[in-house]
Short mmCIF file of C-alpha atoms in Angstrom, two decimals:
data_model
loop_
_atom_site.label_atom_id
_atom_site.label_comp_id
_atom_site.label_asym_id
_atom_site.label_seq_id
_atom_site.Cartn_x
_atom_site.Cartn_y
_atom_site.Cartn_z
CA MET A 137 0.12 0.35 0.08
CA THR A 138 1.47 3.25 -0.84
CA LEU A 139 0.54 5.98 1.03
CA SER A 140 1.22 9.78 1.01
CA ALA A 141 3.05 11.45 3.94
CA PHE A 142 0.49 12.13 6.93
CA ARG A 143 -1.15 16.24 7.10
CA ASN A 144 -2.88 17.65 9.55
CA GLU A 145 -6.28 18.22 8.15
CA PRO A 146 -7.03 21.85 7.24
CA PHE A 147 -9.33 24.13 9.38
CA THR A 148 -12.15 25.75 7.71
CA ASP A 149 -12.10 29.31 6.95
CA PHE A 150 -15.22 30.27 8.22
CA GLY A 151 -14.11 33.62 6.89
CA ASP A 152 -15.34 32.58 3.68
CA PRO A 153 -18.79 33.75 3.39
CA ALA A 154 -19.79 29.79 1.29
CA ASN A 155 -18.02 28.33 3.96
CA ALA A 156 -20.08 30.46 6.56
CA ALA A 157 -23.43 29.89 4.48
CA ALA A 158 -22.26 26.07 5.00
CA MET A 159 -22.25 25.97 8.52
CA GLU A 160 -25.55 27.46 9.07
CA GLN A 161 -27.44 25.07 6.95
CA ALA A 162 -25.68 22.55 8.76
CA LEU A 163 -26.81 24.34 11.95
CA ALA A 164 -30.13 24.25 10.78
CA ASP A 165 -30.47 20.67 9.78
CA VAL A 166 -28.86 19.42 12.89
CA ARG A 167 -31.33 21.30 15.01
CA ALA A 168 -33.94 19.72 12.82
CA GLN A 169 -32.87 16.14 14.25
CA LEU A 170 -32.74 17.50 17.74
CA GLY A 171 -34.46 14.87 20.74
CA ARG A 172 -34.36 11.57 18.91
CA THR A 173 -33.33 8.48 20.83
CA TYR A 174 -30.36 6.68 20.32
CA PRO A 175 -30.12 2.93 21.30
CA LEU A 176 -27.33 0.93 23.13
CA ILE A 177 -24.96 -1.22 19.93
CA VAL A 178 -23.46 -4.49 21.76
CA ALA A 179 -22.11 -6.79 19.16
CA GLY A 180 -23.93 -4.98 16.62
CA GLU A 181 -27.62 -5.36 18.10
CA ARG A 182 -29.34 -2.04 18.84
CA ILE A 183 -30.70 -2.32 22.06
CA THR A 184 -33.42 0.11 23.53
CA THR A 185 -33.74 0.89 27.32
CA GLU A 186 -36.66 2.15 29.26
CA LYS A 187 -34.22 4.36 31.22
CA THR A 188 -32.25 7.27 28.82
CA ILE A 189 -29.77 9.78 29.54
CA ALA A 190 -30.71 13.30 28.34
CA SER A 191 -28.10 15.44 26.64
CA VAL A 192 -28.89 18.77 26.70
CA ASN A 193 -27.20 22.38 25.18
CA PRO A 194 -25.40 23.93 27.63
CA ALA A 195 -26.19 27.00 26.06
CA ARG A 196 -30.09 26.23 26.35
CA PRO A 197 -30.84 23.45 28.79
CA ASP A 198 -34.39 23.54 28.28
CA GLU A 199 -32.88 21.68 24.50
CA VAL A 200 -32.38 17.82 24.32
CA VAL A 201 -30.25 17.52 22.16
CA GLY A 202 -30.80 13.90 21.93
CA TYR A 203 -31.82 10.67 24.30
CA ALA A 204 -29.19 8.20 24.77
CA ALA A 205 -30.35 4.67 26.18
CA SER A 206 -28.99 4.09 29.52
CA ALA A 207 -26.73 0.89 29.95
CA THR A 208 -26.65 -1.67 32.93
CA VAL A 209 -24.36 -3.65 34.54
CA GLU A 210 -26.07 -6.59 32.93
CA HIS A 211 -25.31 -4.59 29.68
CA ALA A 212 -21.96 -3.78 30.38
CA GLN A 213 -20.94 -7.64 31.55
CA ARG A 214 -22.60 -8.92 28.16
CA ALA A 215 -20.49 -6.27 26.13
CA VAL A 216 -17.31 -7.39 27.54
CA ALA A 217 -18.07 -10.83 27.01
CA ALA A 218 -19.20 -10.11 23.34
CA ALA A 219 -15.97 -8.14 22.97
CA HIS A 220 -13.59 -10.76 23.95
CA GLU A 221 -15.57 -13.35 21.49
CA ARG A 222 -14.99 -10.81 18.93
CA PHE A 223 -11.09 -10.44 19.24
CA GLN A 224 -10.47 -13.60 18.33
CA THR A 225 -11.50 -13.11 15.19
CA TRP A 226 -10.77 -9.48 14.44
CA ARG A 227 -6.71 -10.19 15.79
CA THR A 228 -6.72 -12.10 12.40
CA VAL A 229 -7.48 -9.54 9.91
CA PRO A 230 -4.83 -8.33 7.88
CA ALA A 231 -3.69 -4.98 9.56
CA ALA A 232 -3.72 -2.96 6.22
CA GLU A 233 -7.44 -3.87 6.13
CA ARG A 234 -8.08 -2.60 9.65
CA ALA A 235 -5.78 0.50 8.67
CA GLU A 236 -8.31 0.84 5.49
CA VAL A 237 -11.39 1.25 8.13
CA LEU A 238 -10.02 4.13 9.48
CA PHE A 239 -9.19 5.99 6.19
CA GLY A 240 -12.82 5.39 5.37
CA ALA A 241 -13.89 6.68 8.89
CA ALA A 242 -11.48 9.60 8.02
CA GLU A 243 -13.00 10.54 4.61
CA GLU A 244 -16.39 9.60 6.28
CA MET A 245 -15.91 12.18 9.01
CA ARG A 246 -14.88 14.88 6.21
CA ARG A 247 -18.01 14.22 4.32
CA ARG A 248 -19.84 14.88 7.12
CA LYS A 249 -17.34 17.63 9.00
CA LEU A 250 -19.38 20.32 9.54
CA GLU A 251 -22.98 18.41 10.48
CA LEU A 252 -20.44 16.57 13.15
CA CYS A 253 -19.37 20.64 14.13
CA ALA A 254 -23.43 21.56 14.30
CA TRP A 255 -23.89 18.32 16.82
CA ILE A 256 -20.59 19.35 18.75
CA ILE A 257 -21.36 22.89 19.30
CA TYR A 258 -25.47 21.73 20.26
CA GLU A 259 -24.28 19.35 22.58
CA VAL A 260 -20.98 20.89 24.29
CA SER A 261 -21.17 24.99 22.94
CA LYS A 262 -18.23 24.93 21.20
CA SER A 263 -17.82 27.54 19.33
CA TRP A 264 -17.52 27.20 15.60
CA ALA A 265 -13.72 27.47 15.30
CA GLU A 266 -13.20 24.90 18.15
CA ALA A 267 -16.02 22.56 16.69
CA ASP A 268 -14.04 22.52 13.62
CA SER A 269 -10.72 21.95 15.24
CA ASP A 270 -12.32 19.08 17.55
CA VAL A 271 -13.21 16.96 14.10
CA ALA A 272 -10.34 18.03 12.50
CA GLU A 273 -8.55 16.28 15.30
CA ALA A 274 -10.77 13.54 14.92
CA ILE A 275 -9.84 12.98 11.29
CA ASP A 276 -5.86 13.55 11.79
CA PHE A 277 -6.31 10.54 14.62
CA CYS A 278 -7.38 7.99 11.97
CA GLU A 279 -5.15 8.74 9.39
CA TYR A 280 -2.40 8.86 11.50
CA TYR A 281 -2.78 5.79 13.70
CA ALA A 282 -4.02 4.05 10.59
CA ARG A 283 -0.42 4.77 9.13
CA GLU A 284 1.18 4.04 12.59
CA MET A 285 -0.16 0.32 12.13
CA LEU A 286 1.09 0.06 8.67
CA ARG A 287 4.81 1.22 10.02
CA LEU A 288 4.27 -1.44 12.91
CA ASP A 289 3.16 -4.02 10.66
CA ALA A 290 6.08 -4.11 8.09
CA PRO A 291 9.00 -6.13 8.42
CA PRO A 292 10.62 -5.25 11.74
CA GLU A 293 14.09 -4.51 11.65
CA LEU A 294 15.42 -8.30 12.94
CA PRO A 295 16.88 -8.32 16.49
CA VAL A 296 20.48 -10.23 17.14
CA GLN A 297 20.73 -13.62 15.10
CA MET A 298 22.14 -16.46 17.65
CA PRO A 299 23.94 -18.86 15.50
CA GLY A 300 21.63 -21.77 14.01
CA GLU A 301 18.75 -19.42 15.02
CA ARG A 302 16.51 -17.15 13.38
CA GLY A 303 14.74 -15.06 15.45
CA ALA A 304 12.36 -12.66 14.96
CA LEU A 305 10.12 -10.10 17.33
CA ARG A 306 6.32 -9.09 16.21
CA TYR A 307 3.50 -7.28 17.94
CA VAL A 308 0.33 -8.59 18.79
CA PRO A 309 -2.99 -7.07 19.77
CA LEU A 310 -4.31 -7.48 23.28
CA GLY A 311 -7.82 -8.24 23.58
CA ALA A 312 -11.09 -6.59 24.58
CA GLY A 313 -10.66 -3.17 25.87
CA VAL A 314 -12.80 -0.42 27.08
CA ALA A 315 -12.39 3.59 26.34
CA ILE A 316 -13.96 5.86 28.79
CA PRO A 317 -13.46 9.65 26.92
CA PRO A 318 -14.46 13.05 28.05
CA TRP A 319 -17.09 15.34 26.84
CA ASN A 320 -14.79 18.19 26.37
CA PHE A 321 -13.43 16.62 23.08
CA PRO A 322 -15.91 14.35 22.53
CA LEU A 323 -15.13 13.88 19.31
CA ALA A 324 -11.68 14.02 18.80
CA ILE A 325 -10.23 12.18 22.09
CA MET A 326 -13.60 9.60 21.95
CA VAL A 327 -12.22 8.95 18.00
CA GLY A 328 -8.46 8.55 19.50
CA LEU A 329 -9.38 6.24 22.29
CA THR A 330 -10.99 3.96 20.13
CA VAL A 331 -9.48 3.69 16.56
CA ALA A 332 -6.05 3.53 18.20
CA PRO A 333 -6.60 0.07 19.77
CA VAL A 334 -8.85 -1.18 17.17
CA VAL A 335 -6.55 -0.32 14.27
CA ALA A 336 -4.13 -2.19 16.30
CA GLY A 337 -6.14 -5.42 16.36
CA ASN A 338 -8.47 -4.89 19.50
CA THR A 339 -12.12 -4.99 20.63
CA ILE A 340 -13.59 -2.11 22.72
CA VAL A 341 -16.35 -1.14 24.40
CA LEU A 342 -17.14 2.66 24.44
CA LYS A 343 -18.44 4.46 27.27
CA PRO A 344 -18.92 7.92 26.35
CA ALA A 345 -19.29 11.04 28.64
CA SER A 346 -22.87 10.94 29.62
CA THR A 347 -22.80 14.50 28.81
CA SER A 348 -22.02 13.91 25.19
CA PRO A 349 -23.21 10.74 24.03
CA ILE A 350 -25.10 11.58 21.25
CA ILE A 351 -21.91 12.63 19.11
CA ALA A 352 -20.28 9.38 20.09
CA ALA A 353 -23.28 8.04 18.86
CA LYS A 354 -22.82 9.46 15.23
CA PHE A 355 -19.39 8.35 15.11
CA MET A 356 -20.59 4.38 15.38
CA GLU A 357 -22.75 5.57 12.38
CA VAL A 358 -19.39 6.82 10.84
CA LEU A 359 -17.44 3.48 11.71
CA GLU A 360 -20.23 1.47 10.14
CA ALA A 361 -20.19 3.38 7.07
CA ALA A 362 -16.33 2.89 6.86
CA GLY A 363 -17.29 -1.30 7.07
CA LEU A 364 -16.15 -1.61 10.38
CA PRO A 365 -17.27 -5.49 10.57
CA ALA A 366 -20.47 -5.53 13.65
CA GLY A 367 -18.72 -6.19 17.19
CA VAL A 368 -15.69 -4.93 16.54
CA VAL A 369 -16.83 -1.63 18.99
CA SER A 370 -19.81 -1.98 21.13
CA TYR A 371 -21.44 1.97 22.13
CA LEU A 372 -21.90 1.51 25.68
CA PRO A 373 -23.54 4.63 27.58
CA GLY A 374 -24.04 4.51 31.20
CA PRO A 375 -23.61 5.19 34.75
CA GLY A 376 -20.09 5.51 35.49
CA GLY A 377 -20.27 4.57 39.26
CA SER A 378 -22.05 1.27 37.88
CA VAL A 379 -21.64 0.93 33.93
CA GLY A 380 -18.03 2.00 34.52
CA ASP A 381 -16.90 -0.06 37.53
CA ALA A 382 -17.66 -2.97 35.64
CA LEU A 383 -16.81 -2.64 32.40
CA VAL A 384 -13.43 -1.87 34.07
CA ASP A 385 -13.38 -4.84 36.97
CA HIS A 386 -14.22 -7.00 33.92
CA PRO A 387 -11.92 -10.47 34.28
CA LEU A 388 -12.18 -10.56 30.48
CA THR A 389 -10.79 -6.81 30.12
CA ARG A 390 -7.82 -6.46 29.24
CA PHE A 391 -7.05 -2.79 28.89
CA ILE A 392 -8.78 0.47 29.64
CA ALA A 393 -8.13 3.62 27.86
CA PHE A 394 -9.90 6.68 29.81
CA THR A 395 -9.01 10.89 29.52
CA GLY A 396 -11.03 12.68 32.38
CA SER A 397 -10.42 13.64 36.13
CA LYS A 398 -7.38 12.89 38.61
CA GLU A 399 -10.34 11.78 40.73
CA VAL A 400 -11.96 8.61 37.92
CA GLY A 401 -8.37 8.43 36.72
CA LEU A 402 -6.95 6.98 39.71
CA ARG A 403 -10.02 5.04 40.82
CA ILE A 404 -9.64 3.15 37.38
CA TYR A 405 -5.84 2.75 38.25
CA GLU A 406 -6.85 1.18 41.42
CA ARG A 407 -9.72 -1.24 40.37
CA ALA A 408 -7.85 -2.24 37.28
CA ALA A 409 -5.26 -3.41 39.55
CA LYS A 410 -7.49 -6.09 41.58
CA VAL A 411 -6.93 -9.22 39.74
CA HIS A 412 -10.67 -11.19 39.44
CA PRO A 413 -11.39 -14.74 38.99
CA GLY A 414 -10.36 -16.03 35.90
CA GLN A 415 -8.38 -13.25 34.99
CA LEU A 416 -5.58 -14.18 33.02
CA TRP A 417 -3.54 -11.01 32.59
CA LEU A 418 -2.60 -7.50 34.66
CA LYS A 419 -5.00 -4.89 32.92
CA ARG A 420 -3.04 -2.10 31.04
CA THR A 421 -4.00 1.38 31.72
CA VAL A 422 -4.00 4.04 29.39
CA LEU A 423 -4.47 7.05 31.06
CA GLU A 424 -4.79 10.68 30.85
CA MET A 425 -6.07 12.90 33.78
CA GLY A 426 -5.83 16.66 34.56
CA GLY A 427 -3.85 19.71 34.79
CA LYS A 428 -2.76 22.76 36.61
CA ASP A 429 -1.10 24.40 33.38
CA THR A 430 1.32 27.03 33.86
CA ILE A 431 2.67 30.26 31.72
CA VAL A 432 5.79 32.10 32.51
CA VAL A 433 6.76 35.45 31.11
CA ASP A 434 9.87 37.06 31.99
CA GLU A 435 10.81 40.59 31.58
CA THR A 436 12.18 40.00 28.38
CA ALA A 437 9.25 38.79 26.63
CA ASP A 438 7.05 39.89 23.89
CA LEU A 439 4.30 41.40 26.20
CA GLY A 440 2.29 41.68 23.28
CA ALA A 441 2.24 37.79 21.97
CA ALA A 442 2.62 36.44 25.69
CA SER A 443 -1.21 38.25 26.55
CA GLU A 444 -2.58 36.52 22.68
CA GLY A 445 -1.10 33.19 24.19
CA ILE A 446 -2.61 33.77 27.44
CA VAL A 447 -6.06 34.75 26.70
CA ALA A 448 -6.13 31.95 23.75
CA SER A 449 -5.33 29.27 26.07
CA ALA A 450 -7.17 30.39 29.22
CA PHE A 451 -10.58 30.77 27.61
CA GLY A 452 -10.68 28.72 24.34
CA PHE A 453 -13.74 27.01 25.39
CA GLN A 454 -14.22 28.62 28.25
CA GLY A 455 -10.99 26.80 29.78
CA GLN A 456 -12.57 23.61 29.58
CA LYS A 457 -9.19 21.82 28.20
CA CYS A 458 -6.81 19.88 30.39
CA SER A 459 -3.82 21.82 28.63
CA ALA A 460 -5.66 25.12 29.35
CA CYS A 461 -3.54 27.82 30.42
CA SER A 462 -5.15 28.36 34.65
CA ARG A 463 -1.98 29.98 36.02
CA VAL A 464 0.36 32.93 34.57
CA VAL A 465 3.67 33.13 36.16
CA ALA A 466 4.96 37.20 35.83
CA VAL A 467 8.41 38.41 37.26
CA GLY A 468 7.71 41.48 38.75
CA GLN A 469 9.07 44.22 36.48
CA VAL A 470 6.23 42.94 33.61
CA TYR A 471 3.75 41.88 36.10
CA ASP A 472 1.83 45.11 36.14
CA GLU A 473 1.86 45.70 31.99
CA LEU A 474 1.20 42.33 31.34
CA LEU A 475 -2.00 41.54 33.44
CA ASP A 476 -3.56 45.21 31.79
CA ARG A 477 -2.77 43.56 28.59
CA VAL A 478 -3.96 40.40 29.20
CA VAL A 479 -7.48 41.88 31.06
CA GLU A 480 -8.16 44.29 28.34
CA ARG A 481 -7.82 41.26 25.90
CA ALA A 482 -10.17 39.21 27.96
CA GLY A 483 -12.68 41.73 28.47
CA GLY A 484 -13.31 41.91 24.70
CA LEU A 485 -13.97 38.42 23.87
CA THR A 486 -17.41 37.14 23.17
CA VAL A 487 -19.97 35.20 25.33
CA GLY A 488 -23.10 33.62 24.56
CA ASP A 489 -24.52 31.09 22.16
CA PRO A 490 -21.87 29.05 20.28
CA SER A 491 -24.36 28.93 17.40
CA GLU A 492 -23.90 32.39 16.73
CA ARG A 493 -21.06 32.88 14.40
CA GLY A 494 -19.65 35.44 16.10
CA THR A 495 -19.49 33.97 19.55
CA PHE A 496 -15.61 33.03 21.37
CA MET A 497 -16.83 31.54 24.41
CA GLY A 498 -20.33 29.11 25.06
CA ALA A 499 -21.85 27.67 28.09
CA VAL A 500 -19.74 25.41 30.67
CA ILE A 501 -20.90 22.12 30.34
CA ASP A 502 -23.52 21.91 32.68
CA GLY A 503 -24.97 23.06 35.91
CA ARG A 504 -22.74 21.45 38.67
CA SER A 505 -19.54 22.49 36.34
CA ARG A 506 -21.27 25.82 36.64
CA ASP A 507 -21.66 25.93 40.53
CA LYS A 508 -18.05 24.48 40.98
CA ILE A 509 -16.71 27.39 38.97
CA ARG A 510 -18.30 29.93 40.89
CA GLU A 511 -17.26 28.68 44.03
CA TYR A 512 -13.63 28.87 42.88
CA ILE A 513 -14.09 32.23 41.96
CA ASP A 514 -15.60 32.79 45.53
CA ILE A 515 -12.66 31.36 46.50
CA GLY A 516 -10.13 33.86 43.89
CA ARG A 517 -11.98 37.17 45.95
CA GLN A 518 -10.37 35.45 49.36
CA GLU A 519 -7.04 34.55 48.05
CA GLY A 520 -6.45 37.03 45.77
CA ARG A 521 -7.90 40.55 43.78
CA VAL A 522 -10.57 39.64 40.58
CA VAL A 523 -10.21 41.88 38.50
CA LEU A 524 -12.66 40.94 35.02
CA GLY A 525 -15.15 38.73 35.66
CA GLY A 526 -17.01 37.32 38.61
CA ASP A 527 -20.35 37.98 37.96
CA ALA A 528 -22.82 35.60 37.25
CA PRO A 529 -24.72 36.61 33.77
CA GLN A 530 -28.51 36.54 33.48
CA GLY A 531 -30.36 33.94 31.67
CA THR A 532 -30.55 30.00 31.65
CA GLY A 533 -27.53 28.72 29.82
CA TYR A 534 -24.87 28.20 32.18
CA PHE A 535 -22.25 30.48 31.35
CA VAL A 536 -19.66 31.79 33.13
CA PRO A 537 -17.79 35.04 31.99
CA PRO A 538 -13.79 34.92 31.42
CA THR A 539 -12.94 35.57 35.05
CA ILE A 540 -9.14 36.81 35.85
CA VAL A 541 -7.64 36.99 39.96
CA ALA A 542 -4.76 38.71 40.23
CA ASP A 543 -2.10 38.42 43.16
CA VAL A 544 -2.60 35.42 43.93
CA ALA A 545 -0.34 33.21 46.37
CA PRO A 546 2.09 29.99 44.65
CA ASP A 547 0.41 28.02 47.08
CA SER A 548 -3.30 28.79 47.33
CA ARG A 549 -6.16 26.97 46.37
CA LEU A 550 -7.00 28.68 43.47
CA SER A 551 -3.13 28.40 42.27
CA GLN A 552 -3.03 24.41 43.14
CA GLU A 553 -6.50 23.02 42.20
CA GLU A 554 -8.17 22.21 39.13
CA ILE A 555 -10.78 24.66 38.02
CA PHE A 556 -11.60 23.33 34.49
CA GLY A 557 -12.93 26.43 33.75
CA PRO A 558 -12.81 30.08 32.61
CA VAL A 559 -10.50 31.16 35.71
CA LEU A 560 -7.40 32.90 35.72
CA ALA A 561 -5.09 33.13 38.31
CA PHE A 562 -2.09 35.49 38.36
CA ILE A 563 1.26 35.24 40.49
CA LYS A 564 4.21 37.13 40.71
CA ALA A 565 7.46 36.41 40.89
CA LYS A 566 11.01 37.94 41.94
CA ASP A 567 13.03 36.01 39.00
CA PHE A 568 12.86 34.22 36.25
CA ASP A 569 13.94 31.70 39.14
CA GLU A 570 11.45 31.61 41.50
CA ALA A 571 8.77 31.41 38.20
CA LEU A 572 10.16 28.14 37.42
CA ALA A 573 10.16 27.00 40.71
CA ILE A 574 6.36 28.01 41.34
CA ALA A 575 5.37 26.68 37.88
CA ASN A 576 6.49 22.86 38.89
CA ASN A 577 4.67 23.36 42.11
CA THR A 578 1.48 21.47 41.97
CA GLU A 579 0.92 17.71 41.17
CA TYR A 580 0.35 17.41 37.91
CA GLY A 581 2.71 17.60 34.67
CA LEU A 582 0.40 18.43 31.86
CA THR A 583 1.58 21.68 29.33
CA GLY A 584 3.40 24.47 30.30
CA GLY A 585 4.74 27.37 28.53
CA VAL A 586 7.25 29.92 28.72
CA TYR A 587 7.82 33.31 26.97
CA SER A 588 11.38 34.90 27.04
CA GLN A 589 14.07 36.14 24.18
CA VAL A 590 16.38 34.91 26.53
CA SER A 591 18.14 31.61 24.69
CA GLU A 592 19.26 30.18 28.36
CA ARG A 593 16.31 30.64 29.75
CA LEU A 594 14.30 28.79 27.28
CA ALA A 595 17.08 25.72 27.47
CA ARG A 596 16.45 26.30 31.07
CA ALA A 597 12.89 25.12 30.82
CA ARG A 598 13.66 22.49 28.17
CA GLU A 599 15.08 20.70 30.96
CA GLU A 600 13.57 21.96 34.10
CA PHE A 601 9.88 22.63 33.30
CA HIS A 602 8.71 19.07 34.13
CA VAL A 603 5.52 19.09 31.80
CA GLY A 604 4.78 16.77 29.14
CA ASN A 605 4.30 19.18 26.51
CA LEU A 606 5.69 22.50 26.48
CA TYR A 607 5.62 25.35 24.69
CA LEU A 608 7.79 28.12 24.49
CA ASN A 609 6.94 30.96 23.07
CA ARG A 610 3.65 30.21 21.83
CA LYS A 611 0.37 28.83 23.54
CA ILE A 612 0.08 25.73 24.90
CA THR A 613 -2.75 24.82 23.72
CA GLY A 614 -3.63 23.17 20.51
CA ALA A 615 -1.65 20.08 20.24
CA MET A 616 -1.48 19.07 16.53
CA VAL A 617 -1.58 15.44 15.90
CA GLY A 618 1.87 13.89 14.99
CA ALA A 619 3.72 17.05 15.45
CA HIS A 620 2.59 17.30 19.16
CA PRO A 621 2.56 14.10 21.18
CA PHE A 622 0.23 14.80 23.99
CA GLY A 623 0.20 13.34 27.34
CA GLY A 624 1.64 14.67 30.86
CA PHE A 625 3.24 13.46 33.91
CA ASN A 626 2.77 13.07 37.55
CA MET A 627 -0.57 13.09 38.70
CA SER A 628 -1.47 14.23 35.02
CA GLY A 629 -1.77 10.83 33.84
CA THR A 630 0.40 8.03 32.36
CA ASP A 631 2.19 9.77 29.73
CA SER A 632 0.39 7.81 26.76
CA LYS A 633 1.82 10.46 24.06
CA ALA A 634 -1.68 10.75 22.20
CA GLY A 635 -0.83 11.16 18.21
CA GLY A 636 2.58 9.57 18.32
CA PRO A 637 4.87 7.40 17.00
CA ASP A 638 4.51 5.62 20.94
CA TYR A 639 0.96 5.82 21.13
CA VAL A 640 -0.46 2.58 19.00
CA MET A 641 1.91 0.67 21.10
CA LEU A 642 0.23 0.58 24.06
CA PHE A 643 -2.24 -1.68 22.80
CA LEU A 644 0.03 -4.02 21.36
CA GLN A 645 2.13 -6.90 23.40
CA GLY A 646 5.85 -7.78 21.99
CA LYS A 647 6.12 -11.67 20.88
CA SER A 648 9.87 -12.49 19.94
CA ILE A 649 10.06 -15.85 18.28
CA ALA A 650 13.21 -17.90 17.97
CA GLU A 651 13.66 -20.63 15.73
CA ARG A 652 16.32 -23.54 15.00
CA GLY A 653 16.76 -25.79 12.37
#
């Protein structure tokens, strides 16, 4: 199979009137489909349930995007057993055929790109640009991981050959696994957690987030159109506390791929470590968890570029990215000027219904998240100085405006705890040494950034800033598949490096073969 080199999917230019009109039409077409009910899919069988999960539009909570059937523990047990059985045949399908399914899924998502954007806009309140980048990343994962599997399937470099022997090392799939994606990248991360194991020859039970199950149902349509055989992926929305635990605990579950909060990740890690009767392996966990991400700005930095990067990193998609800038640590000489610039820029951001083209920030995901963020803003009033935002907007949507809290202490709650919302803490450091020390003072280690014109300081950041994804003189969000393999240290997870050359290997195991004669 001859393939072109991997290239990232281009973003849609909504400044083009034709593209803007097409997006408006897609929003109208999808709005006409809101409120439908989507069944479970287990081993290819569509199963309706009496209990359903209502997915609502965060910008208009009285608007139901769709209803997803809600699985039970019994459904979970059945799904894992069926995935284990289906694995026995899927693992024998040639890698090239498995890769073709991913290429087909990428093409189907390109065909339905604006429609998928519209579903994301309604279901999780992403802006047009954020939704478009979500779909583009999902396409990238399919294209990239398919190529990676073809690379891994090529005849490998032989190991050292012993006299009289023929030796080989090959990689084989693990088995039946569970994918538990988050709601904040409801297509991209969900797709990545699903297709990487599948192209490696594994089968998957997909348990989407309860706040974004409809876009996952749409991806099941994409996989079916791409020719994925029934039963390779099962679709199983349901409560995490019962269905999620049942999937993780099942003795036939071979691995769990998860992206979400630290608390849930640690729960999965602990439960996966227990060996259940009938279990023949140690379960593998691929965990991406939280972040408390910092941008350091020194006295030599370009403050215009820094303020632009900070605002984009802190408030894109309402700060609901594990990579989002949650803290700025600025040295004293530029602290006040940088703060003023960031406040001015952030104060000009538009907040509202993201189905409207000009909106930069939509609503946060649900009422519980909104209330938690407001609690942190109240903490910010005690621990610092609220210089932007902080007021609860009127209306029914779950809106939180961009909020900036100045003069925050490095060890305060606002500085240490993940908020997952549009709240940015400003911290003053006396010099670059102290700024770098503060940047490393949390339990997380996901993303970080430094704005400086001093090459020696950038070199120190490369060595000493303990994060999985470090960005120098640019924003700290927007990791691109292939270019910025993504994953963090410490309590940010297992540093799985999604979108990088190591990722598919996480769903394979090495088999050494030696033959005499």
